[in-house]
PDB file of C-alpha atoms in Angstrom:
ATOM      1  CA  MET A   1     -34.965 -14.357 -65.191  1.00  0.00           C
ATOM      2  CA  SER A   2     -31.662 -14.294 -62.191  1.00  0.00           C
ATOM      3  CA  LEU A   3     -29.263 -11.477 -63.382  1.00  0.00           C
ATOM      4  CA  THR A   4     -26.163 -13.817 -61.792  1.00  0.00           C
ATOM      5  CA  SER A   5     -24.879 -16.981 -62.712  1.00  0.00           C
ATOM      6  CA  ASP A   6     -25.866 -18.948 -59.108  1.00  0.00           C
ATOM      7  CA  PRO A   7     -28.574 -21.515 -58.937  1.00  0.00           C
ATOM      8  CA  PRO A   8     -31.888 -20.929 -57.898  1.00  0.00           C
ATOM      9  CA  ILE A   9     -32.266 -21.207 -54.208  1.00  0.00           C
ATOM     10  CA  ASP A  10     -35.060 -23.302 -53.097  1.00  0.00           C
ATOM     11  CA  PRO A  11     -37.039 -21.743 -50.208  1.00  0.00           C
ATOM     12  CA  ALA A  12     -37.514 -25.091 -49.011  1.00  0.00           C
ATOM     13  CA  ALA A  13     -34.657 -27.003 -49.230  1.00  0.00           C
ATOM     14  CA  GLY A  14     -32.723 -24.298 -48.510  1.00  0.00           C
ATOM     15  CA  THR A  15     -33.709 -22.019 -45.755  1.00  0.00           C
ATOM     16  CA  PRO A  16     -32.276 -23.050 -41.975  1.00  0.00           C
ATOM     17  CA  GLY A  17     -35.817 -23.909 -40.865  1.00  0.00           C
ATOM     18  CA  GLY A  18     -36.947 -25.667 -43.823  1.00  0.00           C
ATOM     19  CA  PRO A  19     -37.466 -29.612 -44.788  1.00  0.00           C
ATOM     20  CA  ALA A  20     -33.592 -29.928 -45.747  1.00  0.00           C
ATOM     21  CA  ALA A  21     -32.835 -28.682 -42.446  1.00  0.00           C
ATOM     22  CA  LYS A  22     -34.595 -30.879 -40.195  1.00  0.00           C
ATOM     23  CA  ASN A  23     -33.939 -33.715 -42.212  1.00  0.00           C
ATOM     24  CA  ALA A  24     -30.715 -33.002 -41.682  1.00  0.00           C
ATOM     25  CA  ALA A  25     -30.712 -32.561 -37.597  1.00  0.00           C
ATOM     26  CA  GLY A  26     -32.758 -36.178 -37.792  1.00  0.00           C
ATOM     27  CA  PRO A  27     -36.102 -36.718 -38.913  1.00  0.00           C
ATOM     28  CA  GLY A  28     -38.765 -35.174 -36.347  1.00  0.00           C
ATOM     29  CA  THR A  29     -36.352 -33.092 -34.788  1.00  0.00           C
ATOM     30  CA  ASP A  30     -38.140 -30.022 -33.082  1.00  0.00           C
ATOM     31  CA  TYR A  31     -35.329 -27.407 -31.532  1.00  0.00           C
ATOM     32  CA  GLY A  32     -38.144 -25.571 -29.585  1.00  0.00           C
ATOM     33  CA  GLU A  33     -38.152 -28.983 -27.328  1.00  0.00           C
ATOM     34  CA  LEU A  34     -34.222 -29.988 -27.123  1.00  0.00           C
ATOM     35  CA  THR A  35     -32.782 -29.582 -23.228  1.00  0.00           C
ATOM     36  CA  VAL A  36     -30.278 -27.267 -22.992  1.00  0.00           C
ATOM     37  CA  VAL A  37     -27.500 -28.815 -20.502  1.00  0.00           C
ATOM     38  CA  PRO A  38     -24.865 -26.729 -18.774  1.00  0.00           C
ATOM     39  CA  ALA A  39     -21.486 -27.310 -19.063  1.00  0.00           C
ATOM     40  CA  ARG A  40     -19.809 -29.523 -16.383  1.00  0.00           C
ATOM     41  CA  HIS A  41     -16.531 -28.485 -14.334  1.00  0.00           C
ATOM     42  CA  PRO A  42     -15.529 -31.614 -12.492  1.00  0.00           C
ATOM     43  CA  TRP A  43     -11.856 -30.464 -11.997  1.00  0.00           C
ATOM     44  CA  ARG A  44     -13.338 -26.774 -10.324  1.00  0.00           C
ATOM     45  CA  TRP A  45     -15.801 -28.608  -7.671  1.00  0.00           C
ATOM     46  CA  ALA A  46     -12.916 -31.167  -7.157  1.00  0.00           C
ATOM     47  CA  ALA A  47     -11.276 -28.206  -6.258  1.00  0.00           C
ATOM     48  CA  ILE A  48     -13.239 -26.334  -4.198  1.00  0.00           C
ATOM     49  CA  ALA A  49     -14.067 -29.478  -2.228  1.00  0.00           C
ATOM     50  CA  VAL A  50      -9.778 -29.643  -1.788  1.00  0.00           C
ATOM     51  CA  THR A  51      -9.514 -26.069  -0.471  1.00  0.00           C
ATOM     52  CA  ALA A  52     -13.197 -26.446   1.479  1.00  0.00           C
ATOM     53  CA  VAL A  53     -11.209 -29.112   3.742  1.00  0.00           C
ATOM     54  CA  LEU A  54      -8.339 -27.802   4.049  1.00  0.00           C
ATOM     55  CA  VAL A  55      -9.964 -24.932   5.498  1.00  0.00           C
ATOM     56  CA  ALA A  56     -11.711 -26.767   7.721  1.00  0.00           C
ATOM     57  CA  GLN A  57      -8.668 -28.495   8.987  1.00  0.00           C
ATOM     58  CA  PHE A  58      -7.233 -25.488   9.590  1.00  0.00           C
ATOM     59  CA  ILE A  59     -10.193 -23.763  11.817  1.00  0.00           C
ATOM     60  CA  SER A  60      -9.967 -26.752  13.617  1.00  0.00           C
ATOM     61  CA  GLY A  61      -6.578 -26.394  14.299  1.00  0.00           C
ATOM     62  CA  LEU A  62      -7.035 -23.568  15.400  1.00  0.00           C
ATOM     63  CA  VAL A  63      -9.747 -23.722  17.839  1.00  0.00           C
ATOM     64  CA  THR A  64      -8.953 -27.228  18.958  1.00  0.00           C
ATOM     65  CA  ASN A  65      -4.888 -26.946  19.744  1.00  0.00           C
ATOM     66  CA  PRO A  66      -4.042 -26.137  23.175  1.00  0.00           C
ATOM     67  CA  GLY A  67      -0.589 -24.312  22.173  1.00  0.00           C
ATOM     68  CA  TRP A  68      -2.499 -21.161  21.078  1.00  0.00           C
ATOM     69  CA  GLU A  69      -3.512 -21.087  24.626  1.00  0.00           C
ATOM     70  CA  TRP A  70      -6.195 -18.304  23.589  1.00  0.00           C
ATOM     71  CA  ASP A  71      -7.000 -17.697  27.332  1.00  0.00           C
ATOM     72  CA  VAL A  72      -3.261 -16.374  27.770  1.00  0.00           C
ATOM     73  CA  PHE A  73      -4.539 -14.021  24.129  1.00  0.00           C
ATOM     74  CA  ALA A  74      -7.805 -12.419  25.275  1.00  0.00           C
ATOM     75  CA  GLN A  75      -6.297 -11.882  28.645  1.00  0.00           C
ATOM     76  CA  PHE A  76      -3.377 -10.342  27.272  1.00  0.00           C
ATOM     77  CA  PHE A  77      -4.899  -8.626  23.665  1.00  0.00           C
ATOM     78  CA  ALA A  78      -6.895  -5.249  25.202  1.00  0.00           C
ATOM     79  CA  ALA A  79      -3.834  -5.046  28.371  1.00  0.00           C
ATOM     80  CA  PRO A  80      -3.350  -1.442  28.762  1.00  0.00           C
ATOM     81  CA  VAL A  81       0.203  -2.118  27.564  1.00  0.00           C
ATOM     82  CA  ILE A  82      -0.654  -3.645  24.325  1.00  0.00           C
ATOM     83  CA  LEU A  83      -3.061  -0.649  24.122  1.00  0.00           C
ATOM     84  CA  LYS A  84      -0.237   2.427  24.477  1.00  0.00           C
ATOM     85  CA  ALA A  85       1.857   0.340  22.317  1.00  0.00           C
ATOM     86  CA  VAL A  86      -0.961   0.336  19.423  1.00  0.00           C
ATOM     87  CA  TRP A  87      -0.664   3.378  19.716  1.00  0.00           C
ATOM     88  CA  LEU A  88       3.079   4.110  19.544  1.00  0.00           C
ATOM     89  CA  THR A  89       2.445   2.501  16.237  1.00  0.00           C
ATOM     90  CA  LEU A  90      -0.053   4.444  14.728  1.00  0.00           C
ATOM     91  CA  GLN A  91       1.623   7.865  15.075  1.00  0.00           C
ATOM     92  CA  LEU A  92       4.796   6.547  13.908  1.00  0.00           C
ATOM     93  CA  THR A  93       2.196   5.710  10.424  1.00  0.00           C
ATOM     94  CA  PHE A  94       1.013   8.737  10.447  1.00  0.00           C
ATOM     95  CA  TYR A  95       3.865  10.893  11.032  1.00  0.00           C
ATOM     96  CA  GLY A  96       5.935   8.958   9.067  1.00  0.00           C
ATOM     97  CA  THR A  97       3.413   8.680   6.055  1.00  0.00           C
ATOM     98  CA  ALA A  98       2.345  12.197   6.896  1.00  0.00           C
ATOM     99  CA  LEU A  99       6.258  13.809   5.959  1.00  0.00           C
ATOM    100  CA  GLY A 100       7.315  10.900   3.766  1.00  0.00           C
ATOM    101  CA  PHE A 101       4.681  11.580   1.419  1.00  0.00           C
ATOM    102  CA  ALA A 102       4.686  15.113   1.510  1.00  0.00           C
ATOM    103  CA  LEU A 103       8.768  14.920   0.958  1.00  0.00           C
ATOM    104  CA  GLY A 104       7.941  12.842  -2.261  1.00  0.00           C
ATOM    105  CA  ILE A 105       5.222  15.339  -3.399  1.00  0.00           C
ATOM    106  CA  VAL A 106       8.498  17.767  -3.570  1.00  0.00           C
ATOM    107  CA  LEU A 107      11.024  15.040  -5.122  1.00  0.00           C
ATOM    108  CA  ALA A 108       8.213  13.680  -7.747  1.00  0.00           C
ATOM    109  CA  PHE A 109       8.184  17.900  -8.956  1.00  0.00           C
ATOM    110  CA  MET A 110      11.384  17.829  -8.956  1.00  0.00           C
ATOM    111  CA  ARG A 111      11.816  14.856 -10.960  1.00  0.00           C
ATOM    112  CA  LEU A 112       9.392  16.494 -13.797  1.00  0.00           C
ATOM    113  CA  SER A 113      10.911  19.837 -14.048  1.00  0.00           C
ATOM    114  CA  ALA A 114      12.581  21.014 -16.553  1.00  0.00           C
ATOM    115  CA  SER A 115      15.802  21.678 -14.765  1.00  0.00           C
ATOM    116  CA  PRO A 116      18.241  19.337 -15.065  1.00  0.00           C
ATOM    117  CA  PHE A 117      20.108  19.864 -11.857  1.00  0.00           C
ATOM    118  CA  LEU A 118      16.896  19.572  -9.438  1.00  0.00           C
ATOM    119  CA  ARG A 119      15.858  16.190 -11.508  1.00  0.00           C
ATOM    120  CA  THR A 120      19.331  14.720 -11.260  1.00  0.00           C
ATOM    121  CA  VAL A 121      19.430  15.860  -7.240  1.00  0.00           C
ATOM    122  CA  ALA A 122      15.760  14.741  -6.932  1.00  0.00           C
ATOM    123  CA  TYR A 123      16.524  10.965  -9.079  1.00  0.00           C
ATOM    124  CA  GLY A 124      19.880  11.069  -6.586  1.00  0.00           C
ATOM    125  CA  TYR A 125      17.849  11.007  -3.480  1.00  0.00           C
ATOM    126  CA  ILE A 126      15.337   8.230  -4.821  1.00  0.00           C
ATOM    127  CA  TRP A 127      18.200   6.046  -5.270  1.00  0.00           C
ATOM    128  CA  ALA A 128      20.511   6.421  -2.172  1.00  0.00           C
ATOM    129  CA  PHE A 129      17.338   5.334  -0.305  1.00  0.00           C
ATOM    130  CA  ARG A 130      15.792   3.212  -1.999  1.00  0.00           C
ATOM    131  CA  SER A 131      19.010   1.167  -2.644  1.00  0.00           C
ATOM    132  CA  ILE A 132      19.605   1.531   1.294  1.00  0.00           C
ATOM    133  CA  PRO A 133      18.185  -1.335   3.554  1.00  0.00           C
ATOM    134  CA  LEU A 134      15.702   0.796   6.131  1.00  0.00           C
ATOM    135  CA  ILE A 135      17.201  -0.583   9.366  1.00  0.00           C
ATOM    136  CA  VAL A 136      20.534   0.054   8.539  1.00  0.00           C
ATOM    137  CA  GLN A 137      18.818   3.945   7.767  1.00  0.00           C
ATOM    138  CA  LEU A 138      17.122   3.697  11.303  1.00  0.00           C
ATOM    139  CA  LEU A 139      20.103   2.494  13.121  1.00  0.00           C
ATOM    140  CA  PHE A 140      21.560   5.687  11.453  1.00  0.00           C
ATOM    141  CA  TRP A 141      19.581   8.782  12.632  1.00  0.00           C
ATOM    142  CA  PHE A 142      19.565   6.852  16.124  1.00  0.00           C
ATOM    143  CA  ASN A 143      23.247   7.394  15.976  1.00  0.00           C
ATOM    144  CA  LEU A 144      23.518  10.145  14.751  1.00  0.00           C
ATOM    145  CA  ALA A 145      25.063  12.130  17.315  1.00  0.00           C
ATOM    146  CA  TYR A 146      27.888   9.470  17.252  1.00  0.00           C
ATOM    147  CA  LEU A 147      28.822  11.328  13.652  1.00  0.00           C
ATOM    148  CA  TYR A 148      28.202  14.529  14.414  1.00  0.00           C
ATOM    149  CA  LYS A 149      27.876  16.705  18.187  1.00  0.00           C
ATOM    150  CA  GLU A 150      26.415  19.106  16.774  1.00  0.00           C
ATOM    151  CA  LEU A 151      24.410  20.718  13.523  1.00  0.00           C
ATOM    152  CA  GLN A 152      25.326  23.983  12.185  1.00  0.00           C
ATOM    153  CA  PHE A 153      23.435  25.879  10.002  1.00  0.00           C
ATOM    154  CA  GLY A 154      24.777  28.584   7.726  1.00  0.00           C
ATOM    155  CA  ILE A 155      26.816  29.497   4.582  1.00  0.00           C
ATOM    156  CA  PRO A 156      29.359  26.805   3.233  1.00  0.00           C
ATOM    157  CA  PHE A 157      33.262  26.654   4.172  1.00  0.00           C
ATOM    158  CA  GLY A 158      32.396  30.239   6.339  1.00  0.00           C
ATOM    159  CA  PRO A 159      30.317  31.150   9.497  1.00  0.00           C
ATOM    160  CA  GLY A 160      27.056  29.428  11.334  1.00  0.00           C
ATOM    161  CA  PHE A 161      24.058  31.323  11.972  1.00  0.00           C
ATOM    162  CA  PHE A 162      22.437  28.544  13.970  1.00  0.00           C
ATOM    163  CA  THR A 163      23.505  25.333  16.513  1.00  0.00           C
ATOM    164  CA  PHE A 164      21.651  22.326  16.983  1.00  0.00           C
ATOM    165  CA  ASP A 165      22.586  19.852  19.795  1.00  0.00           C
ATOM    166  CA  THR A 166      22.097  16.322  17.834  1.00  0.00           C
ATOM    167  CA  MET A 167      21.756  14.913  21.544  1.00  0.00           C
ATOM    168  CA  ASN A 168      19.244  16.457  22.481  1.00  0.00           C
ATOM    169  CA  LEU A 169      17.587  17.038  19.430  1.00  0.00           C
ATOM    170  CA  VAL A 170      17.229  13.324  17.796  1.00  0.00           C
ATOM    171  CA  GLY A 171      16.131  10.669  20.438  1.00  0.00           C
ATOM    172  CA  ALA A 172      14.729   7.697  19.477  1.00  0.00           C
ATOM    173  CA  VAL A 173      11.347   8.445  18.148  1.00  0.00           C
ATOM    174  CA  SER A 174      12.190  11.457  16.574  1.00  0.00           C
ATOM    175  CA  ALA A 175      14.942   8.970  14.780  1.00  0.00           C
ATOM    176  CA  ALA A 176      12.134   6.307  14.067  1.00  0.00           C
ATOM    177  CA  VAL A 177       9.465   8.985  12.856  1.00  0.00           C
ATOM    178  CA  LEU A 178      13.050  10.710  10.630  1.00  0.00           C
ATOM    179  CA  GLY A 179      14.049   7.160   8.963  1.00  0.00           C
ATOM    180  CA  LEU A 180      10.352   6.131   8.461  1.00  0.00           C
ATOM    181  CA  ALA A 181       9.558   9.223   6.550  1.00  0.00           C
ATOM    182  CA  LEU A 182      12.236   9.646   4.651  1.00  0.00           C
ATOM    183  CA  HIS A 183      12.347   6.322   3.332  1.00  0.00           C
ATOM    184  CA  GLN A 184       9.075   6.629   2.659  1.00  0.00           C
ATOM    185  CA  ALA A 185       9.805   9.281   0.386  1.00  0.00           C
ATOM    186  CA  ALA A 186      11.417   7.677  -1.869  1.00  0.00           C
ATOM    187  CA  TYR A 187       9.233   5.546  -3.187  1.00  0.00           C
ATOM    188  CA  ALA A 188       6.050   8.024  -2.764  1.00  0.00           C
ATOM    189  CA  ALA A 189       8.091  10.766  -5.348  1.00  0.00           C
ATOM    190  CA  GLU A 190       7.752   7.708  -7.776  1.00  0.00           C
ATOM    191  CA  ILE A 191       4.380   6.693  -7.257  1.00  0.00           C
ATOM    192  CA  VAL A 192       3.504  10.429  -7.686  1.00  0.00           C
ATOM    193  CA  ARG A 193       5.340  10.809 -10.202  1.00  0.00           C
ATOM    194  CA  GLY A 194       4.071   7.775 -11.941  1.00  0.00           C
ATOM    195  CA  GLY A 195       0.227   8.992 -10.988  1.00  0.00           C
ATOM    196  CA  VAL A 196       0.995  12.601 -12.806  1.00  0.00           C
ATOM    197  CA  LEU A 197       2.705  11.210 -16.031  1.00  0.00           C
ATOM    198  CA  ALA A 198      -0.449   8.879 -15.976  1.00  0.00           C
ATOM    199  CA  VAL A 199      -2.476  12.694 -17.035  1.00  0.00           C
ATOM    200  CA  GLY A 200      -2.584  13.008 -20.861  1.00  0.00           C
ATOM    201  CA  SER A 201      -0.240  15.738 -21.502  1.00  0.00           C
ATOM    202  CA  GLY A 202      -3.266  17.431 -23.897  1.00  0.00           C
ATOM    203  CA  GLN A 203      -5.763  18.368 -21.220  1.00  0.00           C
ATOM    204  CA  LEU A 204      -2.810  20.390 -20.018  1.00  0.00           C
ATOM    205  CA  GLU A 205      -2.262  22.119 -23.027  1.00  0.00           C
ATOM    206  CA  ALA A 206      -6.176  22.739 -23.382  1.00  0.00           C
ATOM    207  CA  ALA A 207      -6.001  24.606 -20.098  1.00  0.00           C
ATOM    208  CA  ALA A 208      -2.552  26.423 -20.743  1.00  0.00           C
ATOM    209  CA  ALA A 209      -4.882  27.074 -23.846  1.00  0.00           C
ATOM    210  CA  LEU A 210      -7.253  28.707 -21.624  1.00  0.00           C
ATOM    211  CA  GLY A 211      -4.765  30.970 -19.704  1.00  0.00           C
ATOM    212  CA  ILE A 212      -5.834  28.826 -16.316  1.00  0.00           C
ATOM    213  CA  PRO A 213      -2.549  29.271 -13.930  1.00  0.00           C
ATOM    214  CA  LYS A 214      -0.333  26.538 -13.484  1.00  0.00           C
ATOM    215  CA  LEU A 215      -1.121  26.165  -9.691  1.00  0.00           C
ATOM    216  CA  ARG A 216      -4.995  25.764 -10.438  1.00  0.00           C
ATOM    217  CA  GLN A 217      -4.085  23.251 -13.083  1.00  0.00           C
ATOM    218  CA  LEU A 218      -2.186  21.174 -10.692  1.00  0.00           C
ATOM    219  CA  ARG A 219      -4.975  21.095  -8.101  1.00  0.00           C
ATOM    220  CA  LYS A 220      -8.043  21.241 -10.616  1.00  0.00           C
ATOM    221  CA  ILE A 221      -6.978  18.750 -13.704  1.00  0.00           C
ATOM    222  CA  VAL A 222      -4.046  17.124 -12.669  1.00  0.00           C
ATOM    223  CA  LEU A 223      -4.079  15.916  -9.210  1.00  0.00           C
ATOM    224  CA  PRO A 224      -7.906  14.771  -9.114  1.00  0.00           C
ATOM    225  CA  GLN A 225      -7.176  12.781 -12.464  1.00  0.00           C
ATOM    226  CA  ALA A 226      -3.382  11.529 -11.349  1.00  0.00           C
ATOM    227  CA  MET A 227      -5.521  10.486  -7.678  1.00  0.00           C
ATOM    228  CA  ARG A 228      -6.746   7.645  -9.187  1.00  0.00           C
ATOM    229  CA  SER A 229      -3.425   6.192  -9.951  1.00  0.00           C
ATOM    230  CA  ILE A 230      -1.827   7.258  -6.759  1.00  0.00           C
ATOM    231  CA  LEU A 231      -4.202   5.789  -4.277  1.00  0.00           C
ATOM    232  CA  PRO A 232      -3.515   1.878  -4.723  1.00  0.00           C
ATOM    233  CA  ASN A 233      -0.045   2.105  -4.912  1.00  0.00           C
ATOM    234  CA  ALA A 234       0.208   4.552  -1.981  1.00  0.00           C
ATOM    235  CA  ALA A 235      -2.000   2.876  -0.040  1.00  0.00           C
ATOM    236  CA  ASN A 236      -0.019  -0.396  -0.663  1.00  0.00           C
ATOM    237  CA  GLU A 237       3.145   1.976   0.743  1.00  0.00           C
ATOM    238  CA  ILE A 238       0.948   3.314   3.588  1.00  0.00           C
ATOM    239  CA  ILE A 239      -0.273  -0.397   4.757  1.00  0.00           C
ATOM    240  CA  SER A 240       3.889  -1.549   4.048  1.00  0.00           C
ATOM    241  CA  LEU A 241       4.913   1.760   6.479  1.00  0.00           C
ATOM    242  CA  PHE A 242       2.424   0.256   9.136  1.00  0.00           C
ATOM    243  CA  LYS A 243       3.767  -3.439   9.173  1.00  0.00           C
ATOM    244  CA  GLY A 244       7.468  -2.069   8.983  1.00  0.00           C
ATOM    245  CA  THR A 245       7.460   0.176  11.991  1.00  0.00           C
ATOM    246  CA  SER A 246       8.146  -3.094  13.490  1.00  0.00           C
ATOM    247  CA  ILE A 247      11.566  -2.348  12.703  1.00  0.00           C
ATOM    248  CA  VAL A 248      12.183  -0.422  14.609  1.00  0.00           C
ATOM    249  CA  SER A 249      11.804  -2.480  17.673  1.00  0.00           C
ATOM    250  CA  VAL A 250      15.919  -2.334  17.062  1.00  0.00           C
ATOM    251  CA  MET A 251      15.946   0.452  18.626  1.00  0.00           C
ATOM    252  CA  ALA A 252      13.916  -0.034  22.268  1.00  0.00           C
ATOM    253  CA  ILE A 253      10.773   1.781  21.061  1.00  0.00           C
ATOM    254  CA  GLY A 254       8.081   0.550  22.537  1.00  0.00           C
ATOM    255  CA  GLU A 255       5.119  -0.083  19.692  1.00  0.00           C
ATOM    256  CA  LEU A 256       3.571  -3.083  19.370  1.00  0.00           C
ATOM    257  CA  PHE A 257       5.548  -5.490  18.253  1.00  0.00           C
ATOM    258  CA  TYR A 258       8.601  -4.617  20.664  1.00  0.00           C
ATOM    259  CA  GLN A 259       5.902  -4.530  23.576  1.00  0.00           C
ATOM    260  CA  VAL A 260       5.000  -7.946  22.685  1.00  0.00           C
ATOM    261  CA  GLN A 261       8.361  -9.619  22.783  1.00  0.00           C
ATOM    262  CA  VAL A 262       8.699  -7.991  26.326  1.00  0.00           C
ATOM    263  CA  VAL A 263       5.541  -9.486  27.629  1.00  0.00           C
ATOM    264  CA  TYR A 264       6.152 -12.883  26.204  1.00  0.00           C
ATOM    265  CA  GLY A 265       9.851 -12.829  27.580  1.00  0.00           C
ATOM    266  CA  ARG A 266       8.836 -12.189  31.058  1.00  0.00           C
ATOM    267  CA  SER A 267       5.850 -14.528  30.796  1.00  0.00           C
ATOM    268  CA  GLY A 268       6.862 -17.378  28.111  1.00  0.00           C
ATOM    269  CA  ARG A 269       3.697 -17.154  26.218  1.00  0.00           C
ATOM    270  CA  VAL A 270       5.434 -16.849  22.982  1.00  0.00           C
ATOM    271  CA  VAL A 271       2.868 -17.976  20.541  1.00  0.00           C
ATOM    272  CA  PRO A 272      -0.459 -16.410  22.333  1.00  0.00           C
ATOM    273  CA  LEU A 273       1.236 -13.261  22.435  1.00  0.00           C
ATOM    274  CA  LEU A 274       2.505 -12.872  18.349  1.00  0.00           C
ATOM    275  CA  MET A 275      -0.919 -14.116  18.047  1.00  0.00           C
ATOM    276  CA  VAL A 276      -2.013 -10.564  19.774  1.00  0.00           C
ATOM    277  CA  ALA A 277       0.652  -8.629  17.459  1.00  0.00           C
ATOM    278  CA  THR A 278      -1.432 -10.476  14.463  1.00  0.00           C
ATOM    279  CA  ALA A 279      -4.713  -9.906  15.457  1.00  0.00           C
ATOM    280  CA  TRP A 280      -3.889  -6.479  15.623  1.00  0.00           C
ATOM    281  CA  TYR A 281      -1.876  -5.833  12.194  1.00  0.00           C
ATOM    282  CA  ILE A 282      -4.960  -7.285  10.496  1.00  0.00           C
ATOM    283  CA  LEU A 283      -7.468  -5.431  12.781  1.00  0.00           C
ATOM    284  CA  LEU A 284      -6.165  -2.119  11.382  1.00  0.00           C
ATOM    285  CA  THR A 285      -4.922  -3.227   7.772  1.00  0.00           C
ATOM    286  CA  THR A 286      -8.234  -4.128   7.584  1.00  0.00           C
ATOM    287  CA  ALA A 287      -9.114  -0.234   8.862  1.00  0.00           C
ATOM    288  CA  LEU A 288      -6.692   1.112   6.073  1.00  0.00           C
ATOM    289  CA  SER A 289      -8.241  -0.922   3.439  1.00  0.00           C
ATOM    290  CA  VAL A 290     -11.921   0.362   3.973  1.00  0.00           C
ATOM    291  CA  ILE A 291     -11.025   3.593   4.318  1.00  0.00           C
ATOM    292  CA  GLN A 292      -8.726   3.230   1.046  1.00  0.00           C
ATOM    293  CA  TYR A 293     -12.063   1.742  -0.624  1.00  0.00           C
ATOM    294  CA  TYR A 294     -13.798   4.977  -0.046  1.00  0.00           C
ATOM    295  CA  VAL A 295     -11.797   7.068  -1.279  1.00  0.00           C
ATOM    296  CA  GLU A 296     -10.850   5.603  -4.073  1.00  0.00           C
ATOM    297  CA  ARG A 297     -14.499   5.411  -5.254  1.00  0.00           C
ATOM    298  CA  HIS A 298     -15.189   9.209  -4.088  1.00  0.00           C
ATOM    299  CA  TYR A 299     -12.119  10.127  -6.866  1.00  0.00           C
ATOM    300  CA  ALA A 300     -13.299   7.239  -9.155  1.00  0.00           C
ATOM    301  CA  LYS A 301     -16.485   9.673  -9.576  1.00  0.00           C
ATOM    302  CA  GLY A 302     -17.081  10.303 -13.457  1.00  0.00           C
ATOM    303  CA  ALA A 303     -14.693   7.834 -14.691  1.00  0.00           C
ATOM    304  CA  VAL A 304     -16.503   4.821 -13.383  1.00  0.00           C
ATOM    305  CA  ARG A 305     -20.368   4.334 -13.756  1.00  0.00           C
TER     306      ARG A 305
END
């Protein structure tokens, strides 16, 4: 006797594989013999075909167009004057990155400080150097001797203890490194601050409860986790700085882009010399991207399986 008001179910008629289901699908239907047809994507294949044609045309133009002058490109690609310019570009990138991120870390922790004065100073620095174009900053540091004949360190409005002659202190390369580093520090500070804020506050509270010193908390808990958030943005900034070193050509510094300009100004081979600079930028940017990949993989241990 049924305990519910529902009508009884006929197993032969109601089960999914019963005769009623087969009759609904059609007489004589055997689901095991049905052919599975994959979904067709005609527009995807059309897009692939159009893209392949465009890429082939672009490659054909590079190979067959005599205006590229690949023989001139091969002649100057590894020329000593170009290699020297590449080395100077790498030096500017290295010093600008090292000094910029060192100062940026200090500014980031000043912004995270409990002191309103330190937070205000750090915010003011970041606001100023992100607002002023890099080329203006470089020209300012390059012409520092025009504004200040000498720099004096001592008591404000009082006697000075150390004096430096700005004419001999800040040269063209020094001004370029100083401008690049100070500009980079403003962006590095926000990158580092964002990475630190991405670490959960509960971990710091647990570390403090265990009596771990703050410096060790920073080195062993905060920074290893923050690096996962810092690295992608930091790598983008380093690559942008590497390419941005071309702007120091306004100061007549013999980095890669400036040297290429000098060579094609003498030879008149503008396009192949620009391709020389382009190829070097692509090669070195690719190398930086590869380094970024392995560093990110190192800091992703334990977080990504």
